[in-house]
Short mmCIF file of C-alpha atoms and ligand atoms in Angstrom, two decimals:
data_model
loop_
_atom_site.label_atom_id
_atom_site.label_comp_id
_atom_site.label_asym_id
_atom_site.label_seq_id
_atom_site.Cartn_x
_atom_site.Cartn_y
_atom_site.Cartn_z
CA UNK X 1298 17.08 13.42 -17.77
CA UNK X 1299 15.81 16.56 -16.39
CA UNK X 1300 16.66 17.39 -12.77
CA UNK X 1301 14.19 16.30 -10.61
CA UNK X 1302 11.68 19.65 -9.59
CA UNK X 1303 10.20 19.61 -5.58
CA UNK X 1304 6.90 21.46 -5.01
CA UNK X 1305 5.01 22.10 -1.92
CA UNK X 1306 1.62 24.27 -3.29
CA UNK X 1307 -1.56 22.33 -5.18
CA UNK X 1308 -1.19 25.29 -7.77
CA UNK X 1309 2.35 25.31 -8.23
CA UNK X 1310 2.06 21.16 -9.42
CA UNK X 1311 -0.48 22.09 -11.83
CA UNK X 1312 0.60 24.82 -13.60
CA UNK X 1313 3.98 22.25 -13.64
CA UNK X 1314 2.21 19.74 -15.46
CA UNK X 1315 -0.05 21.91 -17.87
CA UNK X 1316 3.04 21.70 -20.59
CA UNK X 1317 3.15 17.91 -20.41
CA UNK X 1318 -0.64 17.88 -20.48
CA UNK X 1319 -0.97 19.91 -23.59
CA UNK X 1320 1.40 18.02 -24.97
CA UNK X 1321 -0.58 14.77 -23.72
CA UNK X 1322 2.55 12.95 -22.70
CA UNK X 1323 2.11 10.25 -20.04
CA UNK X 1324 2.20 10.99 -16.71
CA UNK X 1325 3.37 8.41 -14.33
CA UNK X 1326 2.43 8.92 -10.43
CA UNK X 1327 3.99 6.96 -7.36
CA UNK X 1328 1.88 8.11 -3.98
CA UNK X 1329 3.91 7.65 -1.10
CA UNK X 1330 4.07 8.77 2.64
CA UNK X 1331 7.92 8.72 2.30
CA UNK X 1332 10.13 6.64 4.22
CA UNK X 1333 11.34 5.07 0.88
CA UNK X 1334 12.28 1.97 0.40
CA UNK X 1335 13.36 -0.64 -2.45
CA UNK X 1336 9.71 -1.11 -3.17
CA UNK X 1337 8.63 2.31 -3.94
CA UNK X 1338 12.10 2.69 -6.23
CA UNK X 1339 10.72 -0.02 -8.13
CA UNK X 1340 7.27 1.82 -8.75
CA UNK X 1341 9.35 4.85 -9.71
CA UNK X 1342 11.55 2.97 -12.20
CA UNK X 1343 8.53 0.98 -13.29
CA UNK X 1344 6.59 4.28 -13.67
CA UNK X 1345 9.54 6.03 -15.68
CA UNK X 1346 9.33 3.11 -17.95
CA UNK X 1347 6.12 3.35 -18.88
CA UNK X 1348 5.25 7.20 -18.97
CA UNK X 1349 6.80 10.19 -20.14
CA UNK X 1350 7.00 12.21 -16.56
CA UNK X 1351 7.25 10.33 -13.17
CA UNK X 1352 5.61 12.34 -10.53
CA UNK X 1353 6.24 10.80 -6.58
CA UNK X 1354 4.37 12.46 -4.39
CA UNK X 1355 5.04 12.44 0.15
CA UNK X 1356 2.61 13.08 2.56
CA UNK X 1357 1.74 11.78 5.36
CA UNK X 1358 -1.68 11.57 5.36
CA UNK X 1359 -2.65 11.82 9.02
CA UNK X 1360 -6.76 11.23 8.50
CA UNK X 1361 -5.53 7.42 7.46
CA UNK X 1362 -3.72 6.97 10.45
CA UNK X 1363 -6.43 5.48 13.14
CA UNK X 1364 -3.51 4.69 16.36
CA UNK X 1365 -2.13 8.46 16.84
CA UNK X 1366 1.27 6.68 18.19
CA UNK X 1367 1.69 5.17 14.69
CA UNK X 1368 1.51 8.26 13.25
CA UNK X 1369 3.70 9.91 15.53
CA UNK X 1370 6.34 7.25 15.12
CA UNK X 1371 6.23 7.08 11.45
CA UNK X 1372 9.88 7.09 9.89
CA UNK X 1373 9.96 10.77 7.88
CA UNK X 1374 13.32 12.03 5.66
CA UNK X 1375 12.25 13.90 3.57
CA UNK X 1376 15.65 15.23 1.91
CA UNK X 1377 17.22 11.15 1.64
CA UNK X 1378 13.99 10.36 0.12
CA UNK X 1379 14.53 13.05 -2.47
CA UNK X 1380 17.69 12.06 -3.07
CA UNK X 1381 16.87 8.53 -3.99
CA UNK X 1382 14.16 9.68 -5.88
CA UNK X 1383 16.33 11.78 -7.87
CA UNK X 1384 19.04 8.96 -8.71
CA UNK X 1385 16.06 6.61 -9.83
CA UNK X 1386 13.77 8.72 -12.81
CA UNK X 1387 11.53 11.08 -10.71
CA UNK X 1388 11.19 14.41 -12.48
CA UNK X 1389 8.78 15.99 -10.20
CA UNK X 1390 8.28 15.26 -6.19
CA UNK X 1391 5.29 17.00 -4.79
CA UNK X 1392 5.38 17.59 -1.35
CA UNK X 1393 2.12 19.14 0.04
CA UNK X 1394 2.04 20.43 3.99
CA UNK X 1395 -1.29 19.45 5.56
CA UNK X 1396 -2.14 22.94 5.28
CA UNK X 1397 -2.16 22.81 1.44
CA UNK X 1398 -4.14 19.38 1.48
CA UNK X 1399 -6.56 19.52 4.37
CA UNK X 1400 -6.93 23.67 4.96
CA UNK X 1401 -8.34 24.43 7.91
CA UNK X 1402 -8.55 21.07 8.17
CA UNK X 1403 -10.97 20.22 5.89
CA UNK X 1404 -11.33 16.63 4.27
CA UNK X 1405 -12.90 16.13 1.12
CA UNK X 1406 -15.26 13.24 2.12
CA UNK X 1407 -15.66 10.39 -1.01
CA UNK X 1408 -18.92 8.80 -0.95
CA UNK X 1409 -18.77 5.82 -1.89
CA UNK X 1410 -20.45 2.16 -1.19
CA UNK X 1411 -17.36 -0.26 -0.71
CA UNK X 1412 -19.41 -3.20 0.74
CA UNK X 1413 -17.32 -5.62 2.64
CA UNK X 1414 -14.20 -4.16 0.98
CA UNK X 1415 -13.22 -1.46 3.23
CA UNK X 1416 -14.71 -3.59 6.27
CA UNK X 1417 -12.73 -6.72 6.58
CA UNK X 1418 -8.99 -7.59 7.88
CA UNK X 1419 -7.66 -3.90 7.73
CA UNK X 1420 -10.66 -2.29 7.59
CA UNK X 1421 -11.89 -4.12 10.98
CA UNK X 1422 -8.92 -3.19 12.60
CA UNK X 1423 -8.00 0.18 11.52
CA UNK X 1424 -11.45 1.33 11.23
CA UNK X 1425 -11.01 4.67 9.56
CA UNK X 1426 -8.37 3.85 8.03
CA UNK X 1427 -9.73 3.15 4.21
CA UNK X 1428 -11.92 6.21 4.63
CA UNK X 1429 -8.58 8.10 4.45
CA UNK X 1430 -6.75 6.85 2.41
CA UNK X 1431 -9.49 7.01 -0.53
CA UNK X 1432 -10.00 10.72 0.47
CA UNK X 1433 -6.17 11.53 0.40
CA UNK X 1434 -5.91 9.01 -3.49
CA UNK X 1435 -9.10 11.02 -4.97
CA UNK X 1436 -7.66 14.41 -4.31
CA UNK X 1437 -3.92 13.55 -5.14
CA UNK X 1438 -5.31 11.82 -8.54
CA UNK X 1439 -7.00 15.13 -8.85
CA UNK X 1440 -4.03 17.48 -8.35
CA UNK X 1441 -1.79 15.27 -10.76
CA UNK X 1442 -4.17 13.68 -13.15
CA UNK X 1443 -1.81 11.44 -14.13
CA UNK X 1444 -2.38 8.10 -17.13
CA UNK X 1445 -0.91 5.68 -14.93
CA UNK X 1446 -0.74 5.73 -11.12
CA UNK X 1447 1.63 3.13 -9.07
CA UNK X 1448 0.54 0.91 -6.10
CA UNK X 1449 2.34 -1.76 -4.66
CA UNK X 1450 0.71 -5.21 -4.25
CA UNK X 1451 1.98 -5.46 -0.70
CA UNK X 1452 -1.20 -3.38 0.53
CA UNK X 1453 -3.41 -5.42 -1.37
CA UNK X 1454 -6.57 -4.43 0.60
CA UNK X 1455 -5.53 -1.11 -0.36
CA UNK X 1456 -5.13 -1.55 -4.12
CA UNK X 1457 -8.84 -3.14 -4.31
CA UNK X 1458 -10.42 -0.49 -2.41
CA UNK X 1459 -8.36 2.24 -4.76
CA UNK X 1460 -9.14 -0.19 -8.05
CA UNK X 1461 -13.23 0.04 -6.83
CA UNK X 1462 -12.86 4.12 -6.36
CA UNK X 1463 -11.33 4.25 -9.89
CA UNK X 1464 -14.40 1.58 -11.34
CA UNK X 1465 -16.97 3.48 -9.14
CA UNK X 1466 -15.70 7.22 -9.92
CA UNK X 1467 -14.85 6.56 -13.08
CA UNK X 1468 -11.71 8.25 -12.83
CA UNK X 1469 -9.12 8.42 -16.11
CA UNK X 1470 -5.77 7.42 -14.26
CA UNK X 1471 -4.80 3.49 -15.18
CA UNK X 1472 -4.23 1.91 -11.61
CA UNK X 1473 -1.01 -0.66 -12.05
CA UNK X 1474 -0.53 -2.79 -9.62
CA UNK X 1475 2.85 -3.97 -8.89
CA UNK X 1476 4.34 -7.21 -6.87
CA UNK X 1477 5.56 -6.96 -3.63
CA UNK X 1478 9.32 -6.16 -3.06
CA UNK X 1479 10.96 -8.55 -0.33
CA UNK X 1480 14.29 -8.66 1.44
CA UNK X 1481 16.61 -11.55 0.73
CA UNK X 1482 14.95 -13.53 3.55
CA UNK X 1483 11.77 -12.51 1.97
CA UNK X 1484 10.27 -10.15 4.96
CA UNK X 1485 7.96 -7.92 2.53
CA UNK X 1486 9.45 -4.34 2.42
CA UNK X 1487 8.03 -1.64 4.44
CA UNK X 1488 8.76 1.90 6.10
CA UNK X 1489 8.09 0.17 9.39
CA UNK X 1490 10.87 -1.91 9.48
CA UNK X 1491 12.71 0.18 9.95
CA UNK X 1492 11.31 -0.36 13.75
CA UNK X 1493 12.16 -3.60 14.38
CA UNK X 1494 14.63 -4.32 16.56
CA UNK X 1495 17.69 -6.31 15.16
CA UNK X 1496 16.71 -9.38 16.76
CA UNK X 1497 13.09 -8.84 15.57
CA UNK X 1498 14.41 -8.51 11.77
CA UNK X 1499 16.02 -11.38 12.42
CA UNK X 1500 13.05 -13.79 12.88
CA UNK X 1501 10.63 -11.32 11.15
CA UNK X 1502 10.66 -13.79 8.00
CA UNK X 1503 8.65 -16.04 9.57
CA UNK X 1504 5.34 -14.51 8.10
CA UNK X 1505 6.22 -14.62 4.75
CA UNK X 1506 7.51 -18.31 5.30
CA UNK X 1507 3.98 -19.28 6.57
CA UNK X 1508 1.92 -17.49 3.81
CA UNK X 1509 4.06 -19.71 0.74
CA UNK X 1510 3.66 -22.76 3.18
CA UNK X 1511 0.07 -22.04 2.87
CA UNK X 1512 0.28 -21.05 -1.01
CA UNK X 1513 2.02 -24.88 -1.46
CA UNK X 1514 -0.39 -26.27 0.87
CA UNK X 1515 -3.31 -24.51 -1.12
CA UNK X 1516 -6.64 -26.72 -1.62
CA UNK X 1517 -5.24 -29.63 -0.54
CA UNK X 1518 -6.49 -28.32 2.89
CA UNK X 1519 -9.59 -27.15 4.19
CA UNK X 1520 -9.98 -23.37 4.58
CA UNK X 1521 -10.60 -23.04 8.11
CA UNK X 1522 -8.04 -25.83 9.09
CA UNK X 1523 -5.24 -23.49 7.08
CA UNK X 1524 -6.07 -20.64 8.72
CA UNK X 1525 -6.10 -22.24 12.16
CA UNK X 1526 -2.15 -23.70 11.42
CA UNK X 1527 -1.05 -20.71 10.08
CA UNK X 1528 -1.76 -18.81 13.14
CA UNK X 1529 -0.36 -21.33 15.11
CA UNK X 1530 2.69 -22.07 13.22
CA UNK X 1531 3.36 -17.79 12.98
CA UNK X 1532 2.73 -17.73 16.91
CA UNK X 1533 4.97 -20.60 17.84
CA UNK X 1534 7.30 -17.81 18.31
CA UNK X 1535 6.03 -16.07 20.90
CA UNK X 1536 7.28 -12.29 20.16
CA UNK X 1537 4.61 -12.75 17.11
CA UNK X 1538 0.86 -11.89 17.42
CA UNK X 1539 -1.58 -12.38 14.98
CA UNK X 1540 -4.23 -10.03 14.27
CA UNK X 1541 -5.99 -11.37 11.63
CA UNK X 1542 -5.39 -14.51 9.20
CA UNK X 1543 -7.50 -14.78 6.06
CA UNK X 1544 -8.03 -16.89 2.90
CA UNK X 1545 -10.35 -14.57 1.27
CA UNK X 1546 -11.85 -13.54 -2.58
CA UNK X 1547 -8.73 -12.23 -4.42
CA UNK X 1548 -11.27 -9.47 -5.63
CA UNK X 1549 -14.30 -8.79 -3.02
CA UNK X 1550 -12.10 -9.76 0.10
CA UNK X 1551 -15.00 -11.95 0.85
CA UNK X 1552 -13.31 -14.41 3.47
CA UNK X 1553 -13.55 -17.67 2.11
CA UNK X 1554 -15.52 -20.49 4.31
CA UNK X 1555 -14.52 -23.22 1.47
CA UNK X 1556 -12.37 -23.63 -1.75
CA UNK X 1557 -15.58 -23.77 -3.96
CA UNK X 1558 -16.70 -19.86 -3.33
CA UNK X 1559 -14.17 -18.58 -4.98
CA UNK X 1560 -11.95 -18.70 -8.94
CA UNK X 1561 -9.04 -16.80 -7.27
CA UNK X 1562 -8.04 -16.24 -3.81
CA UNK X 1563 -5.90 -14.88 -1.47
CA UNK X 1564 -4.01 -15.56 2.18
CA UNK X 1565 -3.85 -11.88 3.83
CA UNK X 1566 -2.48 -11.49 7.35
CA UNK X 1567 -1.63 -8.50 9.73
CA UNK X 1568 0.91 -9.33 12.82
CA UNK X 1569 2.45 -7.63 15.41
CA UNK X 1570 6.14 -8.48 15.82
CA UNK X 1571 7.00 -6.72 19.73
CA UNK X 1572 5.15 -3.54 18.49
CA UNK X 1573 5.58 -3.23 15.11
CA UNK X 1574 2.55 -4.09 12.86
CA UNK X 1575 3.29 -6.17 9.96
CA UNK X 1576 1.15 -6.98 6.66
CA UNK X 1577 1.64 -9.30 3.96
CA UNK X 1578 -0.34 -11.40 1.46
CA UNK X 1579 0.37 -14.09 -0.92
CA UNK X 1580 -1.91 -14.28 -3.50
CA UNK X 1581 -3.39 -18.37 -4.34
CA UNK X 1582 -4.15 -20.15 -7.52
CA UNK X 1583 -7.10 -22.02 -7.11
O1 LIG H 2953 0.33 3.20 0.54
C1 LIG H 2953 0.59 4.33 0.99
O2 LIG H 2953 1.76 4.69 1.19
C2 LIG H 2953 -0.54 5.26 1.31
O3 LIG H 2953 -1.65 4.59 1.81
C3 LIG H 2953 -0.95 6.17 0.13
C4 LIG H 2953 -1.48 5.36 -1.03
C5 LIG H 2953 0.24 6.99 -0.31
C6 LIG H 2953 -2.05 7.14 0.58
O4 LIG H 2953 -1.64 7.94 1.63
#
């Protein structure tokens, strides 16, 4: 294993990869905003698997960021982050400043028709929020233009809209998709734990425990009746808030009104625990 290389400039990763490129070797890429956890280790590992060069790359993209306090209190270490990185199979960590990735800050706008995609559950709430984080994917697929690129099923909203850019754009890069990484008590992991307070982590569980209640429970219920006990039975603890609860199209993120509109589905929910904002999804087998 080589030692792991950490580059800052859009040129500098290019002119990195061009040798592996020539040679066509796989190239394996993990975007992250840092903070890392078990779950992006796992995308690393996974990615050094199944490529030839593992690229991570760490910015914090600030245009996907649509409550400016949430930015400001996102968790960054950058050098622990490299040093996990290093221990787990990354050979290349590309660290742009927003400088380098926005100048003069400049976006690259993406235009592109998502339909209800990039509108529902997330994308009602964090409006903006999808707009960024396809600008920030196209232009980091761009710089690396990797075979395989590595996204975590716990943002599943995410991985749709990214999985549409790819069909729409018809970009090269494979987009994996990879499960969600839980704790032992099954909280999904996340940079912003790291937030909660102890006794938050404590009873932070909870929404995971609801969402396989309501996997077990399945059609044996009616949609809206589901969605109505899951909110209640998450908010029975009253440091919990639910933003949104769905049972939705595991592919268009339709929101389902019955079993019978859709082959696949999934329950999606966002929830504040005190002031920390919490996603999670379980997908369902109809
Ligand atoms: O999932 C994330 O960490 C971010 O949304 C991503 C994909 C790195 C884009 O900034």
């Amino acid at each position: 294993m080589q030692d792991m290389k950490e580059i800052s400039t859009i040129k500098e990763a290019k002119q990195w990869l061009k040798p592996y490129q020539k040679k066509n070797l796989k190239i394996g890429f993990v975007p992250t905003m840092g903070a890392l956890h078990e779950g992006h280790l796992r995308l690393i590992r996974q990615s050094e698997n199944e490529n030839d060069i593992t690229v991570c790359s760490i910015f914090v993209n600030p245009i996907q960021f649509n409550n400016p306090d949430d930015l400001a209190k996102y968790p960054r270490n950058i050098s622990l982050d490299a040093r996990l990185l290093t221990g787990n199979g990354c050979d290349m960590l590309f660290c742009p400043g927003l400088e380098e990735m926005y100048p003069e800050g400049k976006t690259e706008n993406v235009d592109l028709e998502f339909g209800l995609l990039d509108k529902v559950m997330e994308g009602k709430f964090r409006p903006g929020h999808f707009k960024g984080v396809v600008i920030v994917v196209k232009k980091l697929l761009d710089i690396i233009n990797p075979t395989n690129a590595y996204f975590g099923k716990k943002d599943f909203q995410q991985l749709m809209v990214i999985t549409r850019m790819k069909k729409e754009l018809g970009l090269k890069a494979n987009i994996i998709d990879c499960e969600t990484v839980r704790e032992d008590d099954g909280l999904a992991m996340s940079s912003r734990n790291l937030r909660l307070t102890i006794g938050e982590r404590q009873v932070a569980r909870r929404i995971f425990e609801v969402l396989c209640k309501v996997r077990e429970k399945g059609t044996k219920t009616p949609v809206w009746e589901l969605r109505e006990w899951a909110i209640k039975k998450i908010q029975e603890d009253s440091r919990f808030r639910v933003e949104y609860f769905e049972i939705a199209d595991r592919e268009t993120l339709v929101p389902l009104e019955n079993w019978g509109q859709a082959s696949q589905a999934v329950a999606l929910t966002a929830v504040f625990l005190g002031d920390v904002r919490l996603i999670d999804n379980v997908e369902l087998f109809l």
